[in-house]
Short mmCIF file of the N, C-alpha and C atoms (twelve columns), coordinates in Angstrom:
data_MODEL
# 
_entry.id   MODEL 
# 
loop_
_atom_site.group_PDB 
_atom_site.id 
_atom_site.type_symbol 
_atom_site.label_atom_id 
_atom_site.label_alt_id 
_atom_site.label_comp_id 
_atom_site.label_asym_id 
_atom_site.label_seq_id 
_atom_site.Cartn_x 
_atom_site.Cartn_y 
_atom_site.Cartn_z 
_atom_site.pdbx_PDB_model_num 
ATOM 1   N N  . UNK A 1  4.560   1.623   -13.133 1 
ATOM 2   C CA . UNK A 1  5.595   1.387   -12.156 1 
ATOM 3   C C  . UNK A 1  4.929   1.107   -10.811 1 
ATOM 4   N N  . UNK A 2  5.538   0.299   -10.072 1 
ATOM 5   C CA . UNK A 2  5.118   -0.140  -8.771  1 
ATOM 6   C C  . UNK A 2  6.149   0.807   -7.753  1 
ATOM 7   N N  . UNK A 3  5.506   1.522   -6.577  1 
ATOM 8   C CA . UNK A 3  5.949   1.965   -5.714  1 
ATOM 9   C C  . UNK A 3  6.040   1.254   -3.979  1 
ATOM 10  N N  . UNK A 4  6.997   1.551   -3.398  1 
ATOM 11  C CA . UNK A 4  6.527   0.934   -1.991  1 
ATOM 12  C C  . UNK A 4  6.165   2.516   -1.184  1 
ATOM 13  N N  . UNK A 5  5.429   2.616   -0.129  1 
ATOM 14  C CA . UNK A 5  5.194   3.894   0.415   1 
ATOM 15  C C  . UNK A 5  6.649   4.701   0.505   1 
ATOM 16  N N  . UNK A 6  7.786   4.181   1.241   1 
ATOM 17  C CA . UNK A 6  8.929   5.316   1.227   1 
ATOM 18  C C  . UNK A 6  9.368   5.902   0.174   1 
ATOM 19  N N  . UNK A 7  8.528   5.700   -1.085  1 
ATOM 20  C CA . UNK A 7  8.825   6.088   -2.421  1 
ATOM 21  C C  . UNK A 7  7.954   7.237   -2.672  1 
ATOM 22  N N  . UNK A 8  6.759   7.353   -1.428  1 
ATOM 23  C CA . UNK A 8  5.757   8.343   -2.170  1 
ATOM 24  C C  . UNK A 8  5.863   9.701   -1.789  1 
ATOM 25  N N  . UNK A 9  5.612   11.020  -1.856  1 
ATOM 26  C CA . UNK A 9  5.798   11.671  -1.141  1 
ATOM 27  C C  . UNK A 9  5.539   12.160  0.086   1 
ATOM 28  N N  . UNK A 10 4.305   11.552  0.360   1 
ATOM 29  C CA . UNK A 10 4.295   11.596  1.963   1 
ATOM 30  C C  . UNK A 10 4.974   10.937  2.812   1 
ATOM 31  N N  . UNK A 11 5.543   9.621   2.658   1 
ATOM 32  C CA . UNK A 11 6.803   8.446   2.901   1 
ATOM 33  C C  . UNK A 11 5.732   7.664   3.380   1 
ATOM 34  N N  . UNK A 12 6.259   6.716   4.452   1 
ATOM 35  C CA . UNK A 12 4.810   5.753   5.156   1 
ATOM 36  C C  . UNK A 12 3.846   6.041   5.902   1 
ATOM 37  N N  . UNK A 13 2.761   6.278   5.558   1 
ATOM 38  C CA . UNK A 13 1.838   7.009   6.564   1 
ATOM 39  C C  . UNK A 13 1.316   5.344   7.551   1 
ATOM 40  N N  . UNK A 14 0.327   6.478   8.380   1 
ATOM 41  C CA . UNK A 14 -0.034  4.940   9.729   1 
ATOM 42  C C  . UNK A 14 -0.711  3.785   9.145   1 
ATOM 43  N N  . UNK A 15 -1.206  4.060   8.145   1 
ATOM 44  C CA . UNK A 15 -2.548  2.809   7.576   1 
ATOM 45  C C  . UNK A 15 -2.208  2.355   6.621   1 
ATOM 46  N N  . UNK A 16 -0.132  2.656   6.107   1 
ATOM 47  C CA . UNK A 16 -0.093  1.469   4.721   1 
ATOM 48  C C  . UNK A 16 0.694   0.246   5.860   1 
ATOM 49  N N  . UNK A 17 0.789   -0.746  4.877   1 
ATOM 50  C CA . UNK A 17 0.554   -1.746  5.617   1 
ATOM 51  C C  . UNK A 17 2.344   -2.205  4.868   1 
ATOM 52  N N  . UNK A 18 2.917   -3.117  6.145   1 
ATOM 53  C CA . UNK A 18 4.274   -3.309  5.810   1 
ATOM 54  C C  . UNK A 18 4.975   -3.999  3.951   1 
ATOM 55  N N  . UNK A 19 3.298   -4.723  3.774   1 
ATOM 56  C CA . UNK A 19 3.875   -5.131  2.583   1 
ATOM 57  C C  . UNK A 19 3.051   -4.685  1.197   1 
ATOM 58  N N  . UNK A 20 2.538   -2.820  1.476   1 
ATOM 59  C CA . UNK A 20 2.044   -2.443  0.687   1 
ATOM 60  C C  . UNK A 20 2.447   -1.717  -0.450  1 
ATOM 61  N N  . UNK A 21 2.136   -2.130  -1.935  1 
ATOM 62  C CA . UNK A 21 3.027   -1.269  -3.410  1 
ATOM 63  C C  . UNK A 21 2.119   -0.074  -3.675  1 
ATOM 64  N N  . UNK A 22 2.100   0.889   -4.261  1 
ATOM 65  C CA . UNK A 22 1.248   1.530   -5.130  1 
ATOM 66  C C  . UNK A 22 1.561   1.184   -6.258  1 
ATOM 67  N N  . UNK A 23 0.392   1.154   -6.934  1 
ATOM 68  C CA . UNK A 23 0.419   1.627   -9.145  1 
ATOM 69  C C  . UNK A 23 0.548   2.866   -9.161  1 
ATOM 70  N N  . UNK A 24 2.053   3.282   -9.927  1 
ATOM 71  C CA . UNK A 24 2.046   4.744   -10.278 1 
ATOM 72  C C  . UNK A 24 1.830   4.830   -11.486 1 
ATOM 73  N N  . UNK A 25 1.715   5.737   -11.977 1 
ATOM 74  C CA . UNK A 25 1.751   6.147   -13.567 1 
ATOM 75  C C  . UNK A 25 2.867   6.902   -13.739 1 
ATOM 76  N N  . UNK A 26 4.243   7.325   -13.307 1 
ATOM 77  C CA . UNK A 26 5.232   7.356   -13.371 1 
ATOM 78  C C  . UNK A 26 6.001   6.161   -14.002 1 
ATOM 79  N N  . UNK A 27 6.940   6.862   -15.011 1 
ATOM 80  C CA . UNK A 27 7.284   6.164   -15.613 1 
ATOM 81  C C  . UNK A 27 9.193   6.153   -15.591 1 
ATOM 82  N N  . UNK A 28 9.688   5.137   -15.198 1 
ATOM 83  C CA . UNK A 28 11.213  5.537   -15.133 1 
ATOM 84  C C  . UNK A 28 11.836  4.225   -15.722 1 
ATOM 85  N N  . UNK A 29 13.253  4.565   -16.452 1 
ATOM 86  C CA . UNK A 29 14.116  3.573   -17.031 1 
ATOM 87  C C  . UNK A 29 15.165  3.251   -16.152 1 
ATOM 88  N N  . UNK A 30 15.098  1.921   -15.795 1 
ATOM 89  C CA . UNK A 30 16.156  1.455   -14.771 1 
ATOM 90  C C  . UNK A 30 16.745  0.205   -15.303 1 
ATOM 91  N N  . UNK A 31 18.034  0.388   -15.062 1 
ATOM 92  C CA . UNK A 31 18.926  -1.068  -15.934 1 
ATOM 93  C C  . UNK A 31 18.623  -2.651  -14.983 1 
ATOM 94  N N  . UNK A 32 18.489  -3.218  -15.997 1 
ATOM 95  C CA . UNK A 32 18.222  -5.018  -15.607 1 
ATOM 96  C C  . UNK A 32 19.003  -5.132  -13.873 1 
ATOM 97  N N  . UNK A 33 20.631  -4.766  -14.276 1 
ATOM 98  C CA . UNK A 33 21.467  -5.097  -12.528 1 
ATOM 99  C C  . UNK A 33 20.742  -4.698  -11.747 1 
ATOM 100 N N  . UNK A 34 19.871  -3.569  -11.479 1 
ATOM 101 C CA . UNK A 34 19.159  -2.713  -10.469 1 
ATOM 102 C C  . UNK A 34 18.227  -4.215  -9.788  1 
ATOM 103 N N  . UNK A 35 17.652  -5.143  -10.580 1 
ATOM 104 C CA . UNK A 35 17.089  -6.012  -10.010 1 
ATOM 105 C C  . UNK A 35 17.003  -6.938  -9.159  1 
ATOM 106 N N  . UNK A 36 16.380  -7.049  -7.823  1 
ATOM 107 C CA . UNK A 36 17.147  -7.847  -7.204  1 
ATOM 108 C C  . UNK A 36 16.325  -9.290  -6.545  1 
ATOM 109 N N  . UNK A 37 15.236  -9.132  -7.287  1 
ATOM 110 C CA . UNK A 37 14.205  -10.442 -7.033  1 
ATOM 111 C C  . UNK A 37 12.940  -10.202 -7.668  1 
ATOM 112 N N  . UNK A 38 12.178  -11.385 -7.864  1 
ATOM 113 C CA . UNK A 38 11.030  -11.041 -8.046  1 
ATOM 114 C C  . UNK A 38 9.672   -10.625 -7.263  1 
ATOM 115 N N  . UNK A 39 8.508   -10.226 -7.136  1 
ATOM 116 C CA . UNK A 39 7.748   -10.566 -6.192  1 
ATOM 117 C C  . UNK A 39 6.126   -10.947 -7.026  1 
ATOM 118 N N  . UNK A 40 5.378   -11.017 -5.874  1 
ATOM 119 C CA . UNK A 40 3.850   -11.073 -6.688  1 
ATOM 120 C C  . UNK A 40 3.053   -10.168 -5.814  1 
ATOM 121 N N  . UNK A 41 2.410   -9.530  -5.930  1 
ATOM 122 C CA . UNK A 41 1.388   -8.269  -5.710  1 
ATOM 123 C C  . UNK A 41 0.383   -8.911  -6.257  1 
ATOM 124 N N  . UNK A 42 -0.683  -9.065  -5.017  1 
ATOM 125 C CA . UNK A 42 -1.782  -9.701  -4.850  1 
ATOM 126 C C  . UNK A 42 -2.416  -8.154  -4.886  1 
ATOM 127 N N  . UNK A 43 -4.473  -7.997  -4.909  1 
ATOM 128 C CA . UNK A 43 -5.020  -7.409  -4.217  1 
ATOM 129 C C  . UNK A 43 -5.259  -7.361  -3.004  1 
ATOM 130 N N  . UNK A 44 -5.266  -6.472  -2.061  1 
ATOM 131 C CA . UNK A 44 -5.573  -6.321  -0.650  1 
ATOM 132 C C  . UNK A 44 -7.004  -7.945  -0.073  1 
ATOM 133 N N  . UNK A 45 -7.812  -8.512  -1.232  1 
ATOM 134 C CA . UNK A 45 -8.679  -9.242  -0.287  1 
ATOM 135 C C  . UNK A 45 -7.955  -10.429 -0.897  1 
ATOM 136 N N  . UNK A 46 -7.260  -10.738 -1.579  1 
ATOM 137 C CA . UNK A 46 -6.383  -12.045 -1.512  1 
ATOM 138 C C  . UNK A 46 -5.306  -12.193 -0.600  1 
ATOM 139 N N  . UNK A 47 -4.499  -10.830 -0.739  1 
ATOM 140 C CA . UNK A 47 -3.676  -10.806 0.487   1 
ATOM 141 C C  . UNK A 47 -4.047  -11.406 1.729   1 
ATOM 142 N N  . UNK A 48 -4.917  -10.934 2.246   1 
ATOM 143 C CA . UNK A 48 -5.773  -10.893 3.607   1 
ATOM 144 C C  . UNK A 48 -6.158  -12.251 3.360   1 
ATOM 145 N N  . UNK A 49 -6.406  -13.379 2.529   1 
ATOM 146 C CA . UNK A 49 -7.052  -14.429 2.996   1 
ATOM 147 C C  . UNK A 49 -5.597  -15.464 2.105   1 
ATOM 148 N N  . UNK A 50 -4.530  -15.517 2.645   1 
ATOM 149 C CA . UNK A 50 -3.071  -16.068 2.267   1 
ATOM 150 C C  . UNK A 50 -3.151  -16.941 4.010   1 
ATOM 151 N N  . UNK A 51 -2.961  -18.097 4.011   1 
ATOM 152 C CA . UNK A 51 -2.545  -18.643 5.321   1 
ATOM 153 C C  . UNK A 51 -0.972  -18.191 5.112   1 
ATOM 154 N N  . UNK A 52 -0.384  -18.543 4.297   1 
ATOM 155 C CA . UNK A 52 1.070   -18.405 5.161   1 
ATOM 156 C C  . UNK A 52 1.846   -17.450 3.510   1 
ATOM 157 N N  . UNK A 53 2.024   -16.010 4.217   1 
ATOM 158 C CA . UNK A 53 2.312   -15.133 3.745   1 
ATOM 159 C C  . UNK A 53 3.991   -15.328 3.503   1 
ATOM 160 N N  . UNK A 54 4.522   -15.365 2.149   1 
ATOM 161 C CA . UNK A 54 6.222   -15.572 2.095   1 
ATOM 162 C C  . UNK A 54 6.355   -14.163 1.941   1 
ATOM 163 N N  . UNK A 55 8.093   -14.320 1.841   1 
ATOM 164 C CA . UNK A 55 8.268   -12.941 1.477   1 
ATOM 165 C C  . UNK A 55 8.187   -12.445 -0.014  1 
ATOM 166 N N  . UNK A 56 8.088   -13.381 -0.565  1 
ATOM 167 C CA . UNK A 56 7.821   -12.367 -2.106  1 
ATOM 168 C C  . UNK A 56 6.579   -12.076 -1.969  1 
ATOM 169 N N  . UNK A 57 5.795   -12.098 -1.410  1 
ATOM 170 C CA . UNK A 57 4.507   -11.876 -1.417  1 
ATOM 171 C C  . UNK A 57 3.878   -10.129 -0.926  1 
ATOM 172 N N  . UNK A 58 3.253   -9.506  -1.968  1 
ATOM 173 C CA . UNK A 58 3.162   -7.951  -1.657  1 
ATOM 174 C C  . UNK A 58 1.649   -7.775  -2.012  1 
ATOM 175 N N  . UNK A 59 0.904   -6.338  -1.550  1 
ATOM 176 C CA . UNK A 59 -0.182  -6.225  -1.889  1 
ATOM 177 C C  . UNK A 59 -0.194  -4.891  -2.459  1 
ATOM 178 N N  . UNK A 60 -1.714  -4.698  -3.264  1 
ATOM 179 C CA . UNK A 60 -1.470  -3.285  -3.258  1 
ATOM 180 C C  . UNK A 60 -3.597  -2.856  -3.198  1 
ATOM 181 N N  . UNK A 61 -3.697  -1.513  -2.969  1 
ATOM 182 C CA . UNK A 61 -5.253  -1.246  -2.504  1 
ATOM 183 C C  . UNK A 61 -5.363  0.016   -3.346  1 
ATOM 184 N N  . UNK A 62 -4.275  0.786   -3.395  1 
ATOM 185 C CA . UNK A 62 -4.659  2.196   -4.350  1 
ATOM 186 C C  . UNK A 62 -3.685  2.349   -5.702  1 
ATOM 187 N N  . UNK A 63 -4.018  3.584   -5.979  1 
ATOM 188 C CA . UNK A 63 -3.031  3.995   -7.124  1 
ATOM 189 C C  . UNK A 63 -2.196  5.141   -6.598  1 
ATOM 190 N N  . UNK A 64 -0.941  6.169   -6.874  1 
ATOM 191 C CA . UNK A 64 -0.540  7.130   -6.655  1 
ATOM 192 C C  . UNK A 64 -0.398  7.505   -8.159  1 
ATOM 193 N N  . UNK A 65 -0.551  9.200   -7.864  1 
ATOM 194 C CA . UNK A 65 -0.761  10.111  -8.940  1 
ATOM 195 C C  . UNK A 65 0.895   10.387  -8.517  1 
ATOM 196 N N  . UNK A 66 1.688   10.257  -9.221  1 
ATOM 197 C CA . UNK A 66 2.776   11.094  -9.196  1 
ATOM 198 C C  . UNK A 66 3.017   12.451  -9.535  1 
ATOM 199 N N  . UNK A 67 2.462   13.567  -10.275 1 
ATOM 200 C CA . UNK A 67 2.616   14.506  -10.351 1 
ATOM 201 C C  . UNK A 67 2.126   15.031  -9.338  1 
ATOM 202 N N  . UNK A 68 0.696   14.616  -8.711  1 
ATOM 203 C CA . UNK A 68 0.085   15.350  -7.509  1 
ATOM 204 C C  . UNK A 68 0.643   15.133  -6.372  1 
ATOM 205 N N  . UNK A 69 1.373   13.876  -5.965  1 
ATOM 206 C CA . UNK A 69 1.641   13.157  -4.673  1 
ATOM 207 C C  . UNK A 69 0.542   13.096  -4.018  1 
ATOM 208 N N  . UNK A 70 -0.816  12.347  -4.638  1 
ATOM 209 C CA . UNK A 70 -2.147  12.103  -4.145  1 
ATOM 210 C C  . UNK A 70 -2.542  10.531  -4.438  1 
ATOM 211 N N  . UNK A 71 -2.714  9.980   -3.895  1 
ATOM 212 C CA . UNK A 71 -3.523  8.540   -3.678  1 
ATOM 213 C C  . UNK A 71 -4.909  8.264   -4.286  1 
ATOM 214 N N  . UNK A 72 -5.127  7.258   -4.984  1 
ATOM 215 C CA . UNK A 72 -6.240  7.276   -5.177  1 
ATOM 216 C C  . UNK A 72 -7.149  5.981   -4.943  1 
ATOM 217 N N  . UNK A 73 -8.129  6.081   -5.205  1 
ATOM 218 C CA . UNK A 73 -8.705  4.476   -5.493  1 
ATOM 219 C C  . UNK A 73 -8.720  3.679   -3.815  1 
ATOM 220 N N  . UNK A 74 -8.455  4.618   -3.117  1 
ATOM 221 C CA . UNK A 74 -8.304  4.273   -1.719  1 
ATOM 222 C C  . UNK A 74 -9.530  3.509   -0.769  1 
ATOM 223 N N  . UNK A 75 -9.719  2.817   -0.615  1 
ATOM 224 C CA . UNK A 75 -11.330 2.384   0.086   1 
ATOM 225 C C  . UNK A 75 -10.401 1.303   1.327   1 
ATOM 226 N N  . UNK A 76 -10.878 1.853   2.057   1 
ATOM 227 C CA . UNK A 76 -10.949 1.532   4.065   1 
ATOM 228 C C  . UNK A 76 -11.877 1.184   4.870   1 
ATOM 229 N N  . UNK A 77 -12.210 0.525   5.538   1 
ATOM 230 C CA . UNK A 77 -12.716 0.234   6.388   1 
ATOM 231 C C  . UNK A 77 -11.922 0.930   7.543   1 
ATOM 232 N N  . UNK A 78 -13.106 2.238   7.742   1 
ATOM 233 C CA . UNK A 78 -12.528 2.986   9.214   1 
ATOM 234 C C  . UNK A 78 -13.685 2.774   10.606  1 
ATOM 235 N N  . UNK A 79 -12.450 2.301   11.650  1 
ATOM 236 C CA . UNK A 79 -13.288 2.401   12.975  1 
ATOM 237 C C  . UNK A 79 -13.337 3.393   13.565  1 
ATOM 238 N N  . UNK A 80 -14.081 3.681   14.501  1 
ATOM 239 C CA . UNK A 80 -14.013 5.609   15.394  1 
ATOM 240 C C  . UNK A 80 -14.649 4.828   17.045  1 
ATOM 241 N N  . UNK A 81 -13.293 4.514   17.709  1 
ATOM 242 C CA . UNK A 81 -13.746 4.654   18.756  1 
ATOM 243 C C  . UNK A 81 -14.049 5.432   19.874  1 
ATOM 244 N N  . UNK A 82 -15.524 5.559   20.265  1 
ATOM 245 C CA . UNK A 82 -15.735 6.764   21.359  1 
ATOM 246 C C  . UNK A 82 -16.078 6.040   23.197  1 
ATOM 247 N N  . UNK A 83 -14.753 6.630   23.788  1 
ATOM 248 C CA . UNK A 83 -15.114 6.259   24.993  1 
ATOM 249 C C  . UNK A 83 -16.439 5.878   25.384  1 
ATOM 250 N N  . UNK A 84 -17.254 5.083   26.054  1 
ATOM 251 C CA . UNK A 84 -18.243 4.677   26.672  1 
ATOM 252 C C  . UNK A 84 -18.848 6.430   27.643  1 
ATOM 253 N N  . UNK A 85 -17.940 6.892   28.460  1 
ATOM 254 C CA . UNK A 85 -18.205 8.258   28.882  1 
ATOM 255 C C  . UNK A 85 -18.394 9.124   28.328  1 
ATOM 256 N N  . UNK A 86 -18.580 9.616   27.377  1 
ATOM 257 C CA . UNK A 86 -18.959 10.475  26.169  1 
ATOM 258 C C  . UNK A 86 -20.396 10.212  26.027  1 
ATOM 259 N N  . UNK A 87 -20.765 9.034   25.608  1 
ATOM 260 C CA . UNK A 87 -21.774 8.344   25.029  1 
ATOM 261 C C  . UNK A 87 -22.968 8.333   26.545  1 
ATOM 262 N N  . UNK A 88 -22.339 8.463   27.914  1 
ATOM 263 C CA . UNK A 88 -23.776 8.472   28.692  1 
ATOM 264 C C  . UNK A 88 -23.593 9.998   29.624  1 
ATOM 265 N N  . UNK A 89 -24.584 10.198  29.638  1 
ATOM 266 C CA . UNK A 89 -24.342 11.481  30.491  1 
ATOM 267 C C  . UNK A 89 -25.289 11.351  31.902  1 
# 
């Protein structure tokens, strides 16, 4: 099953990104009407190199554990910026 973050239990944290799914391993039965379009779920480095992003267009970067409400498979590129004043004394 594909999740969007307000589905997970933490809801949207700061670093998912507006058009990000998880892979759950949750498994649920939902009737055909429930459907209301299709989409395509790219990986995060195809996403990122799309000139002109439509709206069916979704990504995804991790997995969610549904029993744990834990993320996985997660890999970031994190920045840490430190004031310039810190750094001279």
């Amino acid at each position: 099953m594909v999740l969007s973050s307000e589905e997970a239990s933490t809801g949207r944290l700061t670093f998912h990104g507006m058009k990000e799914l998880f892979l759950s391993n949750h498994i649920a039965t939902e009737s055909a009407d429930t459907i209301d379009d299709k989409c395509i779920v790219h990986t995060y480095k195809k996403y990122a190199n799309i000139e002109d992003v439509g709206p069916e267009d979704y990504f995804c970067r991790c997995e969610y554990e549904h029993a744990t409400g834990r993320f996985s498979n997660l890999l970031m590129m994190v920045y840490v910026f430190y004031p310039l004043s810190l750094l001279i004394d």
